[in-house]
Amino acid sequence: PTGPTWNVGLDVTMPTAALYEPAKDRLTTAGATYWSSPYTDASKPGPFGEKIWKWDFYTALSRRIGPVDPYVKAHVQAQYGSANTYSNCSAADQLAAAGQLGPGAPASCAASGSGAGAQLPWVVGMTFGAEVIAFEDPADSLLIDLRVWADYKTKHRFYNELTDLTGKLHTTDGYAEAGGLLGLYLRASRNVTLKASASLSTRSAHWLTGESDPTNANFDWRYDAPGRRFRISEVSLFALSFAGVLQF
């Protein structure tokens, strides 16, 4: 109880969820002039899988001082594609037919291979926080978790806020995200723990389009040419979480 704690770990997210293909079934309703997602109907929710591997390496240090247990955590996340990771070239014919890519995109995709596919980001970040022990005995306890964090995601070509509208992946500039969290953790017995948390974070302004190479199959002058790029100025994310843990 009086010694420091040092954790080193790896979280792995596997590509198991059904793939979201943003261009799928957009031309089956009314031909090439109709370009709308089939998932705009609330009764037909779409899949959400990205089909990528996420490897999150982290290390965390903590040292309890009386009723307060401060901690610090650093992590770096690498993302790698799988055989089923989505690419605009996966639907180049449909995108070109709808005018969402240039008419030469299918040929360009065939020539450039993986160079026109998804380009995944790296994420690095730090977390600082403390658990405050409100009360504690051998059978139960109540902890209050207070933390702040900041992450940076590098430039990438993948899903973003314009994907649902346009039916394709876009090049997104790197951006930072910072936020805070308040958590309550009640250990009701030796075997049962109840958890609740609320968090609020914000992302820095960044470009949502901006393919830099006009010869790349993904380039679209309507979105990527200077003066026509889309920029998002503010994103705020609020999350609530509730969980129960059984230990045996």
Short mmCIF file of C-alpha atoms in Angstrom, two decimals:
data_model
loop_
_atom_site.label_atom_id
_atom_site.label_comp_id
_atom_site.label_asym_id
_atom_site.label_seq_id
_atom_site.Cartn_x
_atom_site.Cartn_y
_atom_site.Cartn_z
CA PRO A 1 0.00 0.00 0.00
CA THR A 2 2.91 2.41 0.62
CA GLY A 3 4.95 1.61 -2.50
CA PRO A 4 4.71 3.16 -5.98
CA THR A 5 3.06 1.33 -8.88
CA TRP A 6 4.45 1.15 -12.41
CA ASN A 7 2.33 -0.42 -15.14
CA VAL A 8 3.46 -1.17 -18.68
CA GLY A 9 0.87 -2.51 -21.09
CA LEU A 10 -0.50 -3.00 -24.56
CA ASP A 11 -4.13 -2.63 -25.67
CA VAL A 12 -4.96 -4.29 -28.99
CA THR A 13 -8.10 -3.51 -31.00
CA MET A 14 -8.81 -6.19 -33.60
CA PRO A 15 -10.65 -5.61 -36.92
CA THR A 16 -13.72 -7.69 -36.12
CA ALA A 17 -16.71 -5.34 -36.67
CA ALA A 18 -18.52 -5.27 -40.03
CA LEU A 19 -16.86 -2.80 -42.42
CA TYR A 20 -18.46 0.57 -43.13
CA GLU A 21 -18.23 1.15 -46.89
CA PRO A 22 -19.31 4.79 -47.45
CA ALA A 23 -19.88 4.43 -51.22
CA LYS A 24 -21.87 1.19 -51.00
CA ASP A 25 -25.45 1.14 -52.39
CA ARG A 26 -25.53 4.87 -53.18
CA LEU A 27 -26.24 4.37 -56.89
CA THR A 28 -28.80 1.58 -56.64
CA THR A 29 -31.84 3.79 -55.97
CA ALA A 30 -31.97 6.31 -58.78
CA GLY A 31 -28.85 5.96 -60.87
CA ALA A 32 -25.62 7.91 -60.98
CA THR A 33 -27.25 11.29 -60.41
CA TYR A 34 -28.49 10.26 -56.96
CA TRP A 35 -25.69 10.28 -54.40
CA SER A 36 -27.07 9.79 -50.91
CA SER A 37 -26.16 7.37 -48.17
CA PRO A 38 -28.62 4.49 -47.74
CA TYR A 39 -28.14 4.89 -43.99
CA THR A 40 -29.95 8.25 -43.76
CA ASP A 41 -33.02 6.18 -42.88
CA ALA A 42 -33.03 5.80 -39.09
CA SER A 43 -34.55 2.32 -39.43
CA LYS A 44 -31.49 1.15 -41.39
CA PRO A 45 -28.37 1.81 -39.33
CA GLY A 46 -25.08 1.19 -41.06
CA PRO A 47 -22.06 -0.81 -39.88
CA PHE A 48 -19.24 1.00 -38.10
CA GLY A 49 -16.17 -1.23 -38.47
CA GLU A 50 -12.90 0.22 -39.76
CA LYS A 51 -11.09 -3.10 -40.31
CA ILE A 52 -7.81 -1.84 -38.91
CA TRP A 53 -5.50 -2.99 -36.13
CA LYS A 54 -4.80 -0.58 -33.26
CA TRP A 55 -1.78 -1.23 -31.04
CA ASP A 56 -1.74 1.09 -28.04
CA PHE A 57 1.46 0.93 -25.96
CA TYR A 58 1.33 2.68 -22.59
CA THR A 59 3.14 3.14 -19.32
CA ALA A 60 1.66 4.56 -16.12
CA LEU A 61 3.13 5.56 -12.75
CA SER A 62 1.29 6.21 -9.48
CA ARG A 63 2.21 6.77 -5.85
CA ARG A 64 -0.38 6.97 -3.09
CA ILE A 65 0.01 9.79 -0.60
CA GLY A 66 -2.51 9.46 2.20
CA PRO A 67 -6.04 9.57 0.72
CA VAL A 68 -4.77 10.76 -2.69
CA ASP A 69 -3.27 8.52 -5.39
CA PRO A 70 -1.82 10.73 -8.19
CA TYR A 71 -0.85 9.14 -11.48
CA VAL A 72 0.63 9.93 -14.88
CA LYS A 73 0.29 7.92 -18.09
CA ALA A 74 1.91 8.16 -21.52
CA HIS A 75 0.87 6.23 -24.61
CA VAL A 76 1.52 5.87 -28.32
CA GLN A 77 -0.93 4.19 -30.68
CA ALA A 78 0.05 2.67 -34.01
CA GLN A 79 -2.65 1.78 -36.53
CA TYR A 80 -2.22 -0.75 -39.32
CA GLY A 81 -4.52 -1.77 -42.12
CA SER A 82 -5.80 -5.28 -42.73
CA ALA A 83 -6.70 -7.05 -45.96
CA ASN A 84 -10.20 -5.53 -45.68
CA THR A 85 -9.36 -1.91 -44.81
CA TYR A 86 -11.47 0.44 -46.91
CA SER A 87 -9.97 2.52 -49.71
CA ASN A 88 -11.53 4.92 -52.20
CA CYS A 89 -10.06 2.62 -54.81
CA SER A 90 -12.34 -0.13 -53.49
CA ALA A 91 -15.24 1.79 -55.05
CA ALA A 92 -13.39 3.80 -57.71
CA ASP A 93 -15.84 2.84 -60.49
CA GLN A 94 -18.91 3.96 -58.47
CA LEU A 95 -17.20 7.14 -57.26
CA ALA A 96 -16.07 8.07 -60.76
CA ALA A 97 -19.54 7.33 -62.21
CA ALA A 98 -21.09 9.67 -59.63
CA GLY A 99 -18.52 12.40 -60.22
CA GLN A 100 -17.01 11.99 -56.75
CA LEU A 101 -13.63 11.09 -58.24
CA GLY A 102 -12.08 11.99 -61.57
CA PRO A 103 -12.89 9.80 -64.61
CA GLY A 104 -9.32 8.54 -64.61
CA ALA A 105 -9.47 7.37 -61.00
CA PRO A 106 -10.02 3.64 -61.73
CA ALA A 107 -6.94 3.53 -63.97
CA SER A 108 -4.94 5.61 -61.50
CA CYS A 109 -5.89 3.24 -58.68
CA ALA A 110 -4.72 0.27 -60.70
CA ALA A 111 -1.41 2.01 -61.43
CA SER A 112 -0.64 3.39 -57.97
CA GLY A 113 -1.70 0.38 -55.90
CA SER A 114 -1.51 0.92 -52.16
CA GLY A 115 -0.31 4.50 -52.61
CA ALA A 116 -3.93 5.53 -53.19
CA GLY A 117 -5.30 3.59 -50.23
CA ALA A 118 -5.98 4.60 -46.65
CA GLN A 119 -3.13 6.27 -44.77
CA LEU A 120 -3.57 5.70 -41.05
CA PRO A 121 -2.51 8.04 -38.25
CA TRP A 122 -0.32 7.71 -35.19
CA VAL A 123 -1.65 8.94 -31.85
CA VAL A 124 0.52 10.08 -28.93
CA GLY A 125 -0.70 11.45 -25.63
CA MET A 126 -0.34 12.08 -21.92
CA THR A 127 -2.76 11.76 -19.01
CA PHE A 128 -2.44 13.33 -15.56
CA GLY A 129 -4.82 12.61 -12.73
CA ALA A 130 -5.48 11.51 -9.18
CA GLU A 131 -7.81 9.17 -7.38
CA VAL A 132 -9.20 10.56 -4.14
CA ILE A 133 -10.25 7.89 -1.64
CA ALA A 134 -13.46 9.24 -0.09
CA PHE A 135 -13.75 6.27 2.25
CA GLU A 136 -12.19 2.84 2.49
CA ASP A 137 -12.39 -0.33 4.53
CA PRO A 138 -11.48 -3.96 3.79
CA ALA A 139 -14.83 -4.68 2.10
CA ASP A 140 -15.80 -1.53 0.25
CA SER A 141 -14.57 1.90 -0.84
CA LEU A 142 -15.50 4.99 -2.85
CA LEU A 143 -12.96 6.55 -5.20
CA ILE A 144 -13.23 9.87 -7.03
CA ASP A 145 -11.15 9.99 -10.22
CA LEU A 146 -10.07 13.39 -11.57
CA ARG A 147 -7.99 13.52 -14.73
CA VAL A 148 -6.97 15.64 -17.71
CA TRP A 149 -5.42 14.39 -20.92
CA ALA A 150 -4.13 15.53 -24.29
CA ASP A 151 -3.62 13.50 -27.49
CA TYR A 152 -2.21 14.39 -30.89
CA LYS A 153 -3.31 12.54 -34.05
CA THR A 154 -1.08 12.85 -37.10
CA LYS A 155 -2.19 13.66 -40.65
CA HIS A 156 -4.08 10.80 -42.26
CA ARG A 157 -6.39 9.72 -45.09
CA PHE A 158 -9.31 7.94 -43.51
CA TYR A 159 -12.89 8.44 -42.33
CA ASN A 160 -13.77 11.94 -41.13
CA GLU A 161 -16.79 14.23 -40.72
CA LEU A 162 -17.27 14.58 -44.51
CA THR A 163 -17.23 10.86 -45.28
CA ASP A 164 -20.96 10.25 -44.78
CA LEU A 165 -21.83 13.14 -47.08
CA THR A 166 -19.35 12.47 -49.87
CA GLY A 167 -19.11 8.68 -49.70
CA LYS A 168 -15.31 8.59 -49.56
CA LEU A 169 -12.20 8.96 -47.44
CA HIS A 170 -10.52 12.36 -47.12
CA THR A 171 -7.10 13.59 -46.09
CA THR A 172 -7.35 15.09 -42.59
CA ASP A 173 -4.68 17.34 -41.09
CA GLY A 174 -3.19 16.49 -37.74
CA TYR A 175 -4.97 17.85 -34.69
CA ALA A 176 -4.85 17.88 -30.90
CA GLU A 177 -7.58 16.78 -28.51
CA ALA A 178 -7.64 17.74 -24.84
CA GLY A 179 -10.19 16.99 -22.16
CA GLY A 180 -11.06 16.14 -18.59
CA LEU A 181 -12.90 13.35 -16.79
CA LEU A 182 -14.71 12.90 -13.48
CA GLY A 183 -15.23 9.31 -12.35
CA LEU A 184 -16.90 7.67 -9.35
CA TYR A 185 -15.93 4.08 -8.52
CA LEU A 186 -17.83 2.28 -5.78
CA ARG A 187 -16.53 -1.06 -4.59
CA ALA A 188 -19.71 -2.44 -3.05
CA SER A 189 -18.10 -5.70 -1.93
CA ARG A 190 -15.03 -7.80 -2.56
CA ASN A 191 -16.61 -9.03 -5.79
CA VAL A 192 -18.69 -6.12 -7.12
CA THR A 193 -17.54 -2.69 -8.36
CA LEU A 194 -19.78 -0.03 -9.89
CA LYS A 195 -18.28 2.67 -12.12
CA ALA A 196 -19.65 5.93 -13.54
CA SER A 197 -17.81 8.67 -15.40
CA ALA A 198 -18.39 11.85 -17.40
CA SER A 199 -15.89 13.45 -19.74
CA LEU A 200 -15.67 16.55 -21.91
CA SER A 201 -13.03 17.14 -24.58
CA THR A 202 -12.38 19.45 -27.52
CA ARG A 203 -10.38 19.15 -30.73
CA SER A 204 -8.32 21.87 -32.33
CA ALA A 205 -9.41 23.37 -35.67
CA HIS A 206 -8.06 21.45 -38.66
CA TRP A 207 -8.55 20.82 -42.38
CA LEU A 208 -10.88 17.98 -43.39
CA THR A 209 -9.73 17.97 -47.03
CA GLY A 210 -6.46 18.78 -48.75
CA GLU A 211 -5.07 15.98 -50.90
CA SER A 212 -1.71 17.43 -51.90
CA ASP A 213 -0.92 15.42 -55.04
CA PRO A 214 -3.19 16.19 -58.04
CA THR A 215 -2.01 12.97 -59.72
CA ASN A 216 -3.27 10.81 -56.85
CA ALA A 217 -6.55 8.99 -57.51
CA ASN A 218 -8.06 10.54 -54.37
CA PHE A 219 -7.58 14.15 -55.52
CA ASP A 220 -10.83 16.04 -56.17
CA TRP A 221 -10.49 19.70 -57.13
CA ARG A 222 -13.85 20.50 -55.50
CA TYR A 223 -12.55 19.49 -52.07
CA ASP A 224 -8.75 19.56 -52.30
CA ALA A 225 -7.79 22.56 -54.44
CA PRO A 226 -6.47 25.62 -52.53
CA GLY A 227 -9.36 27.90 -51.63
CA ARG A 228 -11.91 25.10 -51.80
CA ARG A 229 -10.84 23.01 -48.83
CA PHE A 230 -13.12 22.25 -45.91
CA ARG A 231 -12.05 23.18 -42.39
CA ILE A 232 -13.68 22.29 -39.10
CA SER A 233 -13.30 24.97 -36.46
CA GLU A 234 -14.53 23.28 -33.31
CA VAL A 235 -15.45 19.81 -32.09
CA SER A 236 -16.65 19.18 -28.54
CA LEU A 237 -17.24 15.66 -27.27
CA PHE A 238 -19.25 14.81 -24.15
CA ALA A 239 -19.45 11.23 -22.93
CA LEU A 240 -21.15 9.37 -20.08
CA SER A 241 -20.15 5.86 -19.06
CA PHE A 242 -21.63 3.36 -16.61
CA ALA A 243 -20.23 -0.09 -15.87
CA GLY A 244 -20.40 -2.95 -13.43
CA VAL A 245 -17.47 -5.26 -12.69
CA LEU A 246 -17.67 -8.75 -11.15
CA GLN A 247 -14.48 -10.22 -9.73
CA PHE A 248 -14.01 -13.86 -8.76
#
